[in-house]
Coordinates of N, CA and C in Angstrom, one line a residue:
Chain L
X1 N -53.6 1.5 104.1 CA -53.2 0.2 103.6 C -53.2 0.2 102.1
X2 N -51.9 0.1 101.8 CA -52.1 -0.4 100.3 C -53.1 -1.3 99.6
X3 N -53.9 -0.5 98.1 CA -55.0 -1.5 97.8 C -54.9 -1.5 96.1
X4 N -55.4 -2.6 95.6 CA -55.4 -2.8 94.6 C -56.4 -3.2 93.9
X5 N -57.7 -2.6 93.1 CA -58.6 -2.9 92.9 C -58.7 -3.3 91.0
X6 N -59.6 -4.5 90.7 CA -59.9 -4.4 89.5 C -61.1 -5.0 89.2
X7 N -61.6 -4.3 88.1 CA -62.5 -4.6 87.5 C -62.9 -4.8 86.1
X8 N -63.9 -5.9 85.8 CA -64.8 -6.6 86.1 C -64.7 -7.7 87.0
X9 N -64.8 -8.3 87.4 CA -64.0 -9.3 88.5 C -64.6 -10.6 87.6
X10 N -65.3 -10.8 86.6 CA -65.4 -11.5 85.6 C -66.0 -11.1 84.4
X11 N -65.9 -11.7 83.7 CA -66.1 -11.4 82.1 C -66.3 -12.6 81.1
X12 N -67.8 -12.7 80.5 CA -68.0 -14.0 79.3 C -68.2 -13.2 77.8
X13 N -67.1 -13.3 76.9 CA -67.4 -12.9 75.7 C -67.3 -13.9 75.1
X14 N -67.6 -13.3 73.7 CA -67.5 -14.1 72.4 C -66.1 -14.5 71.4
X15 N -65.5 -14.9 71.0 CA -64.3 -14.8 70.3 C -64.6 -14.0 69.0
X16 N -63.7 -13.3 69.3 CA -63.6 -11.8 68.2 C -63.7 -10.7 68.8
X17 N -64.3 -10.7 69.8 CA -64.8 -9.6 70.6 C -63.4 -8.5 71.1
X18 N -63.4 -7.3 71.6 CA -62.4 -6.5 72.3 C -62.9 -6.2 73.8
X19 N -61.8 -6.4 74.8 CA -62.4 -6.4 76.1 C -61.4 -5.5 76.7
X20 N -61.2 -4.7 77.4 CA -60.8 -3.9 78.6 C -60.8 -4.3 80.1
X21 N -59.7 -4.4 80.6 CA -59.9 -4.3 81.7 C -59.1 -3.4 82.8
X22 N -59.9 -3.2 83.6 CA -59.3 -2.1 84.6 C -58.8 -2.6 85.5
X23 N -57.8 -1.9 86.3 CA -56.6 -1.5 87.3 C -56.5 -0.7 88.5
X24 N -57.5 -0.3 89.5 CA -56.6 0.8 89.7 C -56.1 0.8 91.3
X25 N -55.6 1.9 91.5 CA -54.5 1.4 93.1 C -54.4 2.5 93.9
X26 N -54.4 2.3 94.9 CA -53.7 3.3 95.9 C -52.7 2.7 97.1
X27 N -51.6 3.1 96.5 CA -50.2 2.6 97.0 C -49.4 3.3 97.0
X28 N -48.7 3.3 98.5 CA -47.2 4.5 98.4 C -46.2 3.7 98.3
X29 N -45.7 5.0 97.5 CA -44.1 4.3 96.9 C -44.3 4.0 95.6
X30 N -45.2 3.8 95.4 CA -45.0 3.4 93.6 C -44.4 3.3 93.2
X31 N -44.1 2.3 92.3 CA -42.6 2.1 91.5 C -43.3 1.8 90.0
X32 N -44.0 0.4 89.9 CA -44.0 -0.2 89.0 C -45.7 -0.9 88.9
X33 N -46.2 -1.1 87.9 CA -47.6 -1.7 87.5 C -47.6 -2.9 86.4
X34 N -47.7 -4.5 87.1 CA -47.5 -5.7 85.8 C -49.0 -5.8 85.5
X35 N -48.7 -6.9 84.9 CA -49.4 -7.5 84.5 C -49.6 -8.8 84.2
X36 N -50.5 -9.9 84.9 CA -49.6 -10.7 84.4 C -51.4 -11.8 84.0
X37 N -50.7 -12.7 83.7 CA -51.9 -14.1 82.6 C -51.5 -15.2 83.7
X38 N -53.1 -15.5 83.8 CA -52.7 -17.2 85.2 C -53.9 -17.6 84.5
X39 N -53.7 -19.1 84.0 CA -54.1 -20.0 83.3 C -54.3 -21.1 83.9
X40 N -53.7 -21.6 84.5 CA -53.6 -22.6 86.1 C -53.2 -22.3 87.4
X41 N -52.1 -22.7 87.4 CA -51.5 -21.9 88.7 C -50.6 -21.2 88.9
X42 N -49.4 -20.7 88.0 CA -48.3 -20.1 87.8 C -48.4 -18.7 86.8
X43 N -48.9 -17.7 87.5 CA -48.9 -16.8 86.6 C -48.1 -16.4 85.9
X44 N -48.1 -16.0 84.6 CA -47.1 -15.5 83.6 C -46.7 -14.2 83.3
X45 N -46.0 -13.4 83.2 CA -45.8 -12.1 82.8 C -45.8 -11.6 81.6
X46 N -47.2 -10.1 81.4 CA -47.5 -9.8 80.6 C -47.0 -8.4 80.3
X47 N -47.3 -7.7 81.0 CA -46.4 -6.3 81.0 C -46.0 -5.1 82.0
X48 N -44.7 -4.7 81.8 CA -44.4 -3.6 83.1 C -44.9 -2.8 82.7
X49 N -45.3 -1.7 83.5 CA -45.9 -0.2 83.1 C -44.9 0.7 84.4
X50 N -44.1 1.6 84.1 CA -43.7 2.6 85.1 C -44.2 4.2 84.3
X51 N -44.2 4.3 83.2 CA -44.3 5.8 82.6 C -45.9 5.7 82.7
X52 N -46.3 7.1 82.9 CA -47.7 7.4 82.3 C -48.1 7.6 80.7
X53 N -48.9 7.5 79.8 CA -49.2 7.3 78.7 C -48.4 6.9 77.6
X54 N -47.7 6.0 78.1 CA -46.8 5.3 76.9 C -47.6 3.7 76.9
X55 N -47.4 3.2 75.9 CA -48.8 2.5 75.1 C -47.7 0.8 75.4
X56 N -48.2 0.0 75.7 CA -47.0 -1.4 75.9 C -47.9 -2.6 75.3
X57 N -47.1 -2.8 74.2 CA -48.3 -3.9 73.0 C -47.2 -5.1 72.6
X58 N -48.2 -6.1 72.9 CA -47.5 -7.2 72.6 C -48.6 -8.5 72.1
X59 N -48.5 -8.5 70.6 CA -49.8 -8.7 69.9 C -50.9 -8.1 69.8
X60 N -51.9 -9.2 70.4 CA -53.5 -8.1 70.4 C -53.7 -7.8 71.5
X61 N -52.5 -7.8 72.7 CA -52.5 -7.4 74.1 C -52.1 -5.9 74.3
X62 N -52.4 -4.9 74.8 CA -51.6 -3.5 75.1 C -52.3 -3.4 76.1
X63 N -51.6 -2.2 76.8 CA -51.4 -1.6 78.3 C -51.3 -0.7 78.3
X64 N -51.9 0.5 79.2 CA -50.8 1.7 79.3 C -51.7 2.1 80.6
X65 N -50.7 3.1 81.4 CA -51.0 3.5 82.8 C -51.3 5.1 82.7
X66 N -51.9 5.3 84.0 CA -52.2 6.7 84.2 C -51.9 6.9 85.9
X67 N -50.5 7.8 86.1 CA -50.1 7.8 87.4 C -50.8 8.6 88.2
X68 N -51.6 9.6 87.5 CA -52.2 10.8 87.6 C -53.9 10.4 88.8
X69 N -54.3 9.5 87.4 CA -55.6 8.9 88.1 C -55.4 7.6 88.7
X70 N -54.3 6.8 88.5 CA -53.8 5.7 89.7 C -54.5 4.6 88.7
X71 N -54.3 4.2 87.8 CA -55.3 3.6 87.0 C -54.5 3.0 85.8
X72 N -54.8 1.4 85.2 CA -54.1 1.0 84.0 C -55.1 0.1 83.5
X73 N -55.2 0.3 82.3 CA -56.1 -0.4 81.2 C -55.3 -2.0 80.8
X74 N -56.1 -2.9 80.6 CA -55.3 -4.4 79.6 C -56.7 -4.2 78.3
X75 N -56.0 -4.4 76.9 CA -57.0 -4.5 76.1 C -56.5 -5.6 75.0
X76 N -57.4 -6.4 75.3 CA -57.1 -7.6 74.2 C -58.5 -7.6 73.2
X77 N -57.8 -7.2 72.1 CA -58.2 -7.0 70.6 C -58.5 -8.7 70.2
X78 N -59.7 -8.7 69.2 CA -60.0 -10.0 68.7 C -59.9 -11.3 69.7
X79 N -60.2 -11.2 70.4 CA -60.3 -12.0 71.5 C -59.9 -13.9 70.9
X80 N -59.5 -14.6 71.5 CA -59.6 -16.2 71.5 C -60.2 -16.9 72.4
X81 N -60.4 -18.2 72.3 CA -60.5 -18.8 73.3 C -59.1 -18.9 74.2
X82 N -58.1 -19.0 73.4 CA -56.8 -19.7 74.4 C -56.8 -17.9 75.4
X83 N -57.6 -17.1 75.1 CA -57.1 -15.8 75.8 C -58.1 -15.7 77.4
X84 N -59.2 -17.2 76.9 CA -59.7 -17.1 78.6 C -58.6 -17.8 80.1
X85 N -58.7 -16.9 80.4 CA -57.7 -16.8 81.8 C -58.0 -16.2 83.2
X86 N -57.2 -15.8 84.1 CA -57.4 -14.8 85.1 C -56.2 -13.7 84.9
X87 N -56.6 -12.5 84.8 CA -55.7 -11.6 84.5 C -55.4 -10.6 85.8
X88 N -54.1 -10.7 86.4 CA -54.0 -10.2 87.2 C -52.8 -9.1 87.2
X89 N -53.5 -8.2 88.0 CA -53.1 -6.8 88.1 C -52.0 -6.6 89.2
X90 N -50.6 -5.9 89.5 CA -49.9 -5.8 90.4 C -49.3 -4.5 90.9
X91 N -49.3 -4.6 91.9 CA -47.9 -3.2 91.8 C -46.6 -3.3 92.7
X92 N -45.7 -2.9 91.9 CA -44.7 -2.8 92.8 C -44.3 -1.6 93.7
X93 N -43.7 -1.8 94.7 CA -43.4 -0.6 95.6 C -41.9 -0.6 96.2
X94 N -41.9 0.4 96.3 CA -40.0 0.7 96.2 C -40.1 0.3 97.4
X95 N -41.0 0.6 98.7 CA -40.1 -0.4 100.4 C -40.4 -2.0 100.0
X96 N -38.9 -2.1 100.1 CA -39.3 -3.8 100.3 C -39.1 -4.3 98.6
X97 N -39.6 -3.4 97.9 CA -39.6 -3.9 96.6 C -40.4 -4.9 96.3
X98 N -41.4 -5.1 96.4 CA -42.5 -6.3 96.4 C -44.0 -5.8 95.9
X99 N -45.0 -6.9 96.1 CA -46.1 -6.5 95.1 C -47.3 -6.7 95.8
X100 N -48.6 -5.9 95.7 CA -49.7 -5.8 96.0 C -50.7 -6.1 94.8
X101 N -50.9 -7.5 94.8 CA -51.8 -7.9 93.6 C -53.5 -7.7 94.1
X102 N -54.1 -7.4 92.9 CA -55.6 -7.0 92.6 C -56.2 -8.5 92.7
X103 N -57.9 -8.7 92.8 CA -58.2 -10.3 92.9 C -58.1 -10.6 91.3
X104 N -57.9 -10.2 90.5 CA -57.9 -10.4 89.3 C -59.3 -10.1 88.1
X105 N -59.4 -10.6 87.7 CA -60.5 -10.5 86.5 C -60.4 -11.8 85.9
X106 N -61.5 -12.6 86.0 CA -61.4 -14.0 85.5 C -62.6 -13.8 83.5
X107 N -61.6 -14.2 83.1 CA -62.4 -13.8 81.4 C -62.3 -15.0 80.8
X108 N -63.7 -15.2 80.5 CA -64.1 -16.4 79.8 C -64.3 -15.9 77.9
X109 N -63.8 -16.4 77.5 CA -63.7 -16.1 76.1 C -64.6 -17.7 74.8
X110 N -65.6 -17.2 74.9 CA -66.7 -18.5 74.3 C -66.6 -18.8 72.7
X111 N -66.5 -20.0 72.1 CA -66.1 -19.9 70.7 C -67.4 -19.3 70.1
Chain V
X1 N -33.1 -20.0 80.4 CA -33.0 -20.4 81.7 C -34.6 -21.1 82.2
X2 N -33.9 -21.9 83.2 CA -35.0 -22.7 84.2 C -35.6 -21.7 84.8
X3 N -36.5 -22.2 84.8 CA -37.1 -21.4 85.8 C -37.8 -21.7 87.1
X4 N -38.8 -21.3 88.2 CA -38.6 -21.8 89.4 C -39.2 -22.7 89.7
X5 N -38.3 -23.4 90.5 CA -38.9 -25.2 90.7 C -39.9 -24.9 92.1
X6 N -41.1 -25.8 92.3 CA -41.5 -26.2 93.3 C -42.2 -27.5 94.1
X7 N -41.9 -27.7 94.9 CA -42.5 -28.8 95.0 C -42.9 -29.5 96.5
X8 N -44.2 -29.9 96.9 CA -44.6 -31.0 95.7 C -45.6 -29.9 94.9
X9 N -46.3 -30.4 94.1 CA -47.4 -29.9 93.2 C -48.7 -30.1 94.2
X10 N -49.0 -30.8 94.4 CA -50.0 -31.1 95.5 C -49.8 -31.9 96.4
X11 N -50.8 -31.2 97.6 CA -50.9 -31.7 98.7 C -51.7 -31.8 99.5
X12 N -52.3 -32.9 99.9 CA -53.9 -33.0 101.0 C -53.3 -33.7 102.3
X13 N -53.9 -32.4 103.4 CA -53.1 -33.1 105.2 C -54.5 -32.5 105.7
X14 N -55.0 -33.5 106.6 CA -55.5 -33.2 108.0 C -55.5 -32.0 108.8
X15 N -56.3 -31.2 109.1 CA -56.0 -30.6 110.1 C -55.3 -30.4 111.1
X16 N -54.9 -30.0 111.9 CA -53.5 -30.1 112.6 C -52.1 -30.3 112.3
X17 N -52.1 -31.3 111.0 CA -50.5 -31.6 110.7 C -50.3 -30.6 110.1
X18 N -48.9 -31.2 110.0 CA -47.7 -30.0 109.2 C -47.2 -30.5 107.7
X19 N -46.9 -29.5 107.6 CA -46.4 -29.8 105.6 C -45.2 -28.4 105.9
X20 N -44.8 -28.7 104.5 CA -43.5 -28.2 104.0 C -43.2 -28.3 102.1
X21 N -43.2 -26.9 101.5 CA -43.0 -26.7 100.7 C -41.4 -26.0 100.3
X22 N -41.1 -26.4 99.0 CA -40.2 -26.1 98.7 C -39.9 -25.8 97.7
X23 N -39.1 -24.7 97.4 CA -38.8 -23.8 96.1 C -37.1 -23.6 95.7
X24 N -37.3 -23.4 94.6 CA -35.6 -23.4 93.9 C -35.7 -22.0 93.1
X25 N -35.2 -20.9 93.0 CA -35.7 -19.9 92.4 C -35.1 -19.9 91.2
X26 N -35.0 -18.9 89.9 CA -34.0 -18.6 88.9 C -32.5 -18.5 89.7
X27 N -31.7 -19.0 88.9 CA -30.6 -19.3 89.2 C -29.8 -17.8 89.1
X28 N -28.9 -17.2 90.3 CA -29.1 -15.6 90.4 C -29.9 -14.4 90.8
X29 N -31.3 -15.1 91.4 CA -32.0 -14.3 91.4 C -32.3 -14.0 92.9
X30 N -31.6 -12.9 93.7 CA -31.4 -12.5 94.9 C -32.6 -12.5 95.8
X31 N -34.0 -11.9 95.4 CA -35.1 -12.0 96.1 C -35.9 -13.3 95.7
X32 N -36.1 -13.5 96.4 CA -37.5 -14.3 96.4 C -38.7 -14.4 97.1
X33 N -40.0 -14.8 97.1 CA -41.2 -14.3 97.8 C -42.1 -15.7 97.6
X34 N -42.6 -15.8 98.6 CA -43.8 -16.9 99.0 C -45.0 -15.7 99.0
X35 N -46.0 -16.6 98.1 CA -47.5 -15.9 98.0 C -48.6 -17.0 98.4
X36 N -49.5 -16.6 99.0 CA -50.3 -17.4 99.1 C -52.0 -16.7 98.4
X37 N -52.2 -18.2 97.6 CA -53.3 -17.7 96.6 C -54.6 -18.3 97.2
X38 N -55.6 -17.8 97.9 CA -56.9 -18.4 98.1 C -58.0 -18.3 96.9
X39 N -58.5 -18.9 96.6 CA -59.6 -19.7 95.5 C -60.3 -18.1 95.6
X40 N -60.3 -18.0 93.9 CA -60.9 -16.4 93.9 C -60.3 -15.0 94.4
X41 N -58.8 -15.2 94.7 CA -58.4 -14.0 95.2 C -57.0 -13.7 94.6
X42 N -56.6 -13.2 94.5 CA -55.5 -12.5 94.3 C -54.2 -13.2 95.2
X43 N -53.1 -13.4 94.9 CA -52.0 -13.7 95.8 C -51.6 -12.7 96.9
X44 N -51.7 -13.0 97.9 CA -51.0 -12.4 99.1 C -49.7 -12.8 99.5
X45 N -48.7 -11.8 99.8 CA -47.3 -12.2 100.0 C -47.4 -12.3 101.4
X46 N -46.7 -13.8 101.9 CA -46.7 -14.1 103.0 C -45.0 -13.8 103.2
X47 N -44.1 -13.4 102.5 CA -42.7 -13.9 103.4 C -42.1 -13.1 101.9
X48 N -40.7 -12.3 101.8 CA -39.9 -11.9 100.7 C -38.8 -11.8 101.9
X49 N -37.4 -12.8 100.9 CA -36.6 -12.5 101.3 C -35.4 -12.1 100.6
X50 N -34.0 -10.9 101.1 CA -33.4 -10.6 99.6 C -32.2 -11.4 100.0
X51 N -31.5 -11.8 99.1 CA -30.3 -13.4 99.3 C -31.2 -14.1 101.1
X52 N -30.0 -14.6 102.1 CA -31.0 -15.3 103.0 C -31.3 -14.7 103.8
X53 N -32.0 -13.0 104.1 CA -32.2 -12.7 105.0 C -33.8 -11.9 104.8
X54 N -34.5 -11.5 105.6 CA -35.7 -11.2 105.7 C -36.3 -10.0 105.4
X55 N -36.8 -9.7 104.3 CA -37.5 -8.3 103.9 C -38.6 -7.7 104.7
X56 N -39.5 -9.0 104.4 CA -41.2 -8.1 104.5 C -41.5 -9.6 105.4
X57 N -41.9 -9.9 106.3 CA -42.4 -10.9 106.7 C -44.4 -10.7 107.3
X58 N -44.7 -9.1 107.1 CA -45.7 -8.5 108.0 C -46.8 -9.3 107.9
X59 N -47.4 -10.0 106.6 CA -48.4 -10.6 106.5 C -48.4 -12.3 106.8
X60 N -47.2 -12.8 107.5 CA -46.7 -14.3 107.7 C -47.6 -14.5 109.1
X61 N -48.4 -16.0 109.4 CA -49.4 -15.9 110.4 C -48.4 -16.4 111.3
X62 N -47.5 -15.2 111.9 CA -46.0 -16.2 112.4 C -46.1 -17.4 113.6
X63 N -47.4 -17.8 114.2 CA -47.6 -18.6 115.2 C -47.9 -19.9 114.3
X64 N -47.9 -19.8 113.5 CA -48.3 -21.4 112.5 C -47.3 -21.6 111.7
X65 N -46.7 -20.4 110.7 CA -45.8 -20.4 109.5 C -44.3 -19.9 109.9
X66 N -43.9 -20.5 109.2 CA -42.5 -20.5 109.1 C -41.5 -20.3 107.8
X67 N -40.3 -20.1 107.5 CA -39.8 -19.8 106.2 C -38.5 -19.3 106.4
X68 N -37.5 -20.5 105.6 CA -36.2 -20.1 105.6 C -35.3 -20.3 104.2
X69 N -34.5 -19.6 104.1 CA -33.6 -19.0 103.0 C -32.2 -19.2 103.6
X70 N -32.1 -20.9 104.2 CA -30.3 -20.3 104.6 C -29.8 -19.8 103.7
X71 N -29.3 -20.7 102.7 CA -27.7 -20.0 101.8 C -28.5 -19.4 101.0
X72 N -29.6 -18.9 100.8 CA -29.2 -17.6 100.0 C -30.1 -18.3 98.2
X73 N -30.3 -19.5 98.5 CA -31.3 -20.1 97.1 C -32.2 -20.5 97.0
X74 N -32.7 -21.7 97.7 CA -34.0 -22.7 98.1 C -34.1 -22.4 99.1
X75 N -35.4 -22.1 99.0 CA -36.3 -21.9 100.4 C -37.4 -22.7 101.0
X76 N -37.6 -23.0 101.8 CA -38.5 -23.8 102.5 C -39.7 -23.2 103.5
X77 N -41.0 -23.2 103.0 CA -42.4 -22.6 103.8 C -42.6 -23.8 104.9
X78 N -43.5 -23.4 105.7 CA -43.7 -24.9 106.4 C -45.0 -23.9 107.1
X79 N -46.1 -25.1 107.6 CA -46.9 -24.9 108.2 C -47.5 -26.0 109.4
X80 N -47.4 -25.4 110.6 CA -47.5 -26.1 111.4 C -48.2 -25.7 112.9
X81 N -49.1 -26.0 113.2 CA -50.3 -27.2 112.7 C -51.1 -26.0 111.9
X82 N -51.7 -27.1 110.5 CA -52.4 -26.3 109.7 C -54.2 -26.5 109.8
X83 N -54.5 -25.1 109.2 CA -56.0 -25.4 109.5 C -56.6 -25.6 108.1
X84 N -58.0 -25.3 108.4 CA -59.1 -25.5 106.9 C -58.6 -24.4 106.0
X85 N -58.6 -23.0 106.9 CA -58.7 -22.0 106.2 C -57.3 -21.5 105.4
X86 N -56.2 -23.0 105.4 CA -54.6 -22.6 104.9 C -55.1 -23.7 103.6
X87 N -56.0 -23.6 103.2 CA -56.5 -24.5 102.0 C -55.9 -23.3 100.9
X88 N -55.2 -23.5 100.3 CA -54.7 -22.3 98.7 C -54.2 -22.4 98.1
X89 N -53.1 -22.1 96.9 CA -52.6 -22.0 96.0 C -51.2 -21.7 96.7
X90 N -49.7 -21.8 97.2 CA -48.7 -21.5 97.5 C -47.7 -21.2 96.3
X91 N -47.4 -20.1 95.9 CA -46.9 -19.5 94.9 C -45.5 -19.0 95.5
X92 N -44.5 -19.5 94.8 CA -42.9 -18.6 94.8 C -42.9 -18.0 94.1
X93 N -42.2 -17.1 93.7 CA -41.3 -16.3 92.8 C -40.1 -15.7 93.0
X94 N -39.6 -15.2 91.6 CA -38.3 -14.6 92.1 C -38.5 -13.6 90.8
X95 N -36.9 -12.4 91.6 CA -36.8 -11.4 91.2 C -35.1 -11.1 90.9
X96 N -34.6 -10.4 89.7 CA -33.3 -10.4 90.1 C -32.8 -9.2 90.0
X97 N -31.9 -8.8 89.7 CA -31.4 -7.5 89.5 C -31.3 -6.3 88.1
X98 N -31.2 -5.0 89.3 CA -31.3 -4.1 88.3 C -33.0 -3.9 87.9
X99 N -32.9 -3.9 86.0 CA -33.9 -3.1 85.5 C -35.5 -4.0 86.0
X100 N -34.7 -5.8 85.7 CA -35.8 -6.7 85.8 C -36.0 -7.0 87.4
X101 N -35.5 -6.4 87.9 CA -36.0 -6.4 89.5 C -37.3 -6.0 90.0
X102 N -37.9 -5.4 88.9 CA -39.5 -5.3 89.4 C -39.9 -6.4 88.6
X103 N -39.8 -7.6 87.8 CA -40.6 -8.3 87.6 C -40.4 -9.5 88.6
X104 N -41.3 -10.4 88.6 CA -41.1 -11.5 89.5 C -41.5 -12.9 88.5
X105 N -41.2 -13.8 88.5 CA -41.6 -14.5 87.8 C -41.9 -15.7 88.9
X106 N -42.8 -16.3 88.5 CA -43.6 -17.4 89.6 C -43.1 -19.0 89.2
X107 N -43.4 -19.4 90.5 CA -43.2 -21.3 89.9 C -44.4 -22.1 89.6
X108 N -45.2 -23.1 89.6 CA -46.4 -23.1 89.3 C -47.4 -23.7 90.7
X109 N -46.4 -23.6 91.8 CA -47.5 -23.3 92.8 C -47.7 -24.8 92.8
X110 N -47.9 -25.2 94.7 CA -48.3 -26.1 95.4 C -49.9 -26.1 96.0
X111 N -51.0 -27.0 95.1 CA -51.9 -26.4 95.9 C -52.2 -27.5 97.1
X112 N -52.3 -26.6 98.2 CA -52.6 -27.1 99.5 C -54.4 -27.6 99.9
X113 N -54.4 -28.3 99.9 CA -56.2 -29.5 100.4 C -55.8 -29.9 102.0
X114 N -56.7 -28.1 102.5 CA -56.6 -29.1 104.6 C -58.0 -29.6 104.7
X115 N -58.4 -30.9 105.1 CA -59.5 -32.0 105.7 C -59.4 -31.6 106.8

C-alpha cells in the first residue's frame, strides 16, 4: 500500500528560527512530490519536486528531493509567525494520476 | 483565474441524514478529486474523476457515498445516511493539463459536524 510519512508531526519555534521538515514515501509509480501550506482549510501550493537534487526556492522556503532514498526536505529560513501552518507533503503517481498525502506537520511559529 | 468554488462552507446534520456537497472546479480543468480531511490527518482521496467519468473510486465507502460528474464540470458528493465518524474536512480539487497536471489545486473545503 502506498504510504507517505512525515516528520515532526508538530513543531513550536521561535520566529527567526530555521526549521526542516521531512518527507518520505514509498509509492509505485512515482511521478511527482508537492508541497503544499494549509492555514485553514484549503491547502495551498508550495512546490513540485520530480528531479532528484535540484534545489526549488521560493523566498525563505526551498525544497529538494531524493529519489534514491525516497525522501524530500521543506526548509523555512528565518521563520514568522504568518509561517505557522500545517505543511503537507504529497505524491503523485502516474496510475490514475492522483495523490497520497502525508498527515502533515503542524508548525507553530511563536513571536 | 477563479478558482474552485464550494459549497456550502459548513455543515451540521444528525446522524442518519443526508447532505450533499458541491464543487465547481477551474474552469478547463479535466480532472477533479474529492478528499476527505479528518481532524489531524492528512486528506484521503475518496472519488477522482477525468472529464465525467470515473478514475479511482477505491477508497469511496460506496454503501453510504456517492459522486457524480455528469457533463464533465460540477460535481456533486453526497452522503447518505451519514454517521459520527463522516465528521471532516471535504476538500475538491482540480488538475489540468499537460505539465501542471500534477498539481491540484484545492477549494476551501466543507467542514462536515455529524451529532
Amino acid at each position: 500500500e502506498d504510504k507517505v510519512v512525515q516528520s515532526p508531526l508538530s513543531l513550536v519555534v521561535h520566529e527567526g528560527d530555521t526549521v526542516t521538515l521531512n518527507c518520505s514515501y514509498e509509492v509505485t509509480n512515482f511521478r511527482s512530490l508537492l508541497w503544499y501550506k494549509q492555514e485553514k482549510k484549503a491547502p495551498t501550493f508550495l512546490f513540485m519536486l520530480t528531479s532528484s537534487g535540484i534545489e526549488k526556492k521560493s523566498g525563505r522556503l526551498s525544497s529538494i528531493l531524493d529519489k534514491k532514498e525516497l525522501f524530500s526536505i521543506l526548509n523555512i529560513t528565518a521563520t514568522q509567525t504568518g509561517d505557522s501552518a500545517i505543511y503537507l507533503c504529497a505524491v503523485g503517481r502516474n496510475y490514475g494520476q492522483n495523490f497520497v498525502f502525508g498527515p502533515g506537520t503542524r508548525l507553530s511559529v511563536l513571536p | 483565474e477563479a478558482g474552485v468554488a464550494q459549497s456550502p462552507r459548513y455543515k451540521i446534520i444528525e446522524k442518519r441524514q443526508s447532505v450533499a456537497f458541491w464543487c465547481n472546479p477551474i474552469s478547463g480543468h479535466a480532472t477533479l478529486y474529492w478528499y476527505q480531511q479528518i481532524l489531524g490527518q492528512g486528506p484521503k482521496l475518496l472519488i477522482q474523476f477525468q472529464n465525467n467519468g470515473v478514475v479511482d473510486d477505491s477508497q469511496l465507502p460506496k454503501d453510504r457515498f456517492s459522486a457524480e460528474r455528469l457533463k464533465g464540470v460540477d460535481s456533486t458528493l453526497k452522503i447518505q445516511p451519514a454517521k459520527l465518524e463522516d465528521s471532516a474536512v471535504y476538500l475538491c480539487a482540480s488538475s489540468g493539463k499537460g505539465p501542471r497536471r500534477a498539481e491540484a489545486f484545492f477549494g476551501q473545503g466543507t467542514r462536515l459536524t455529524v451529532v
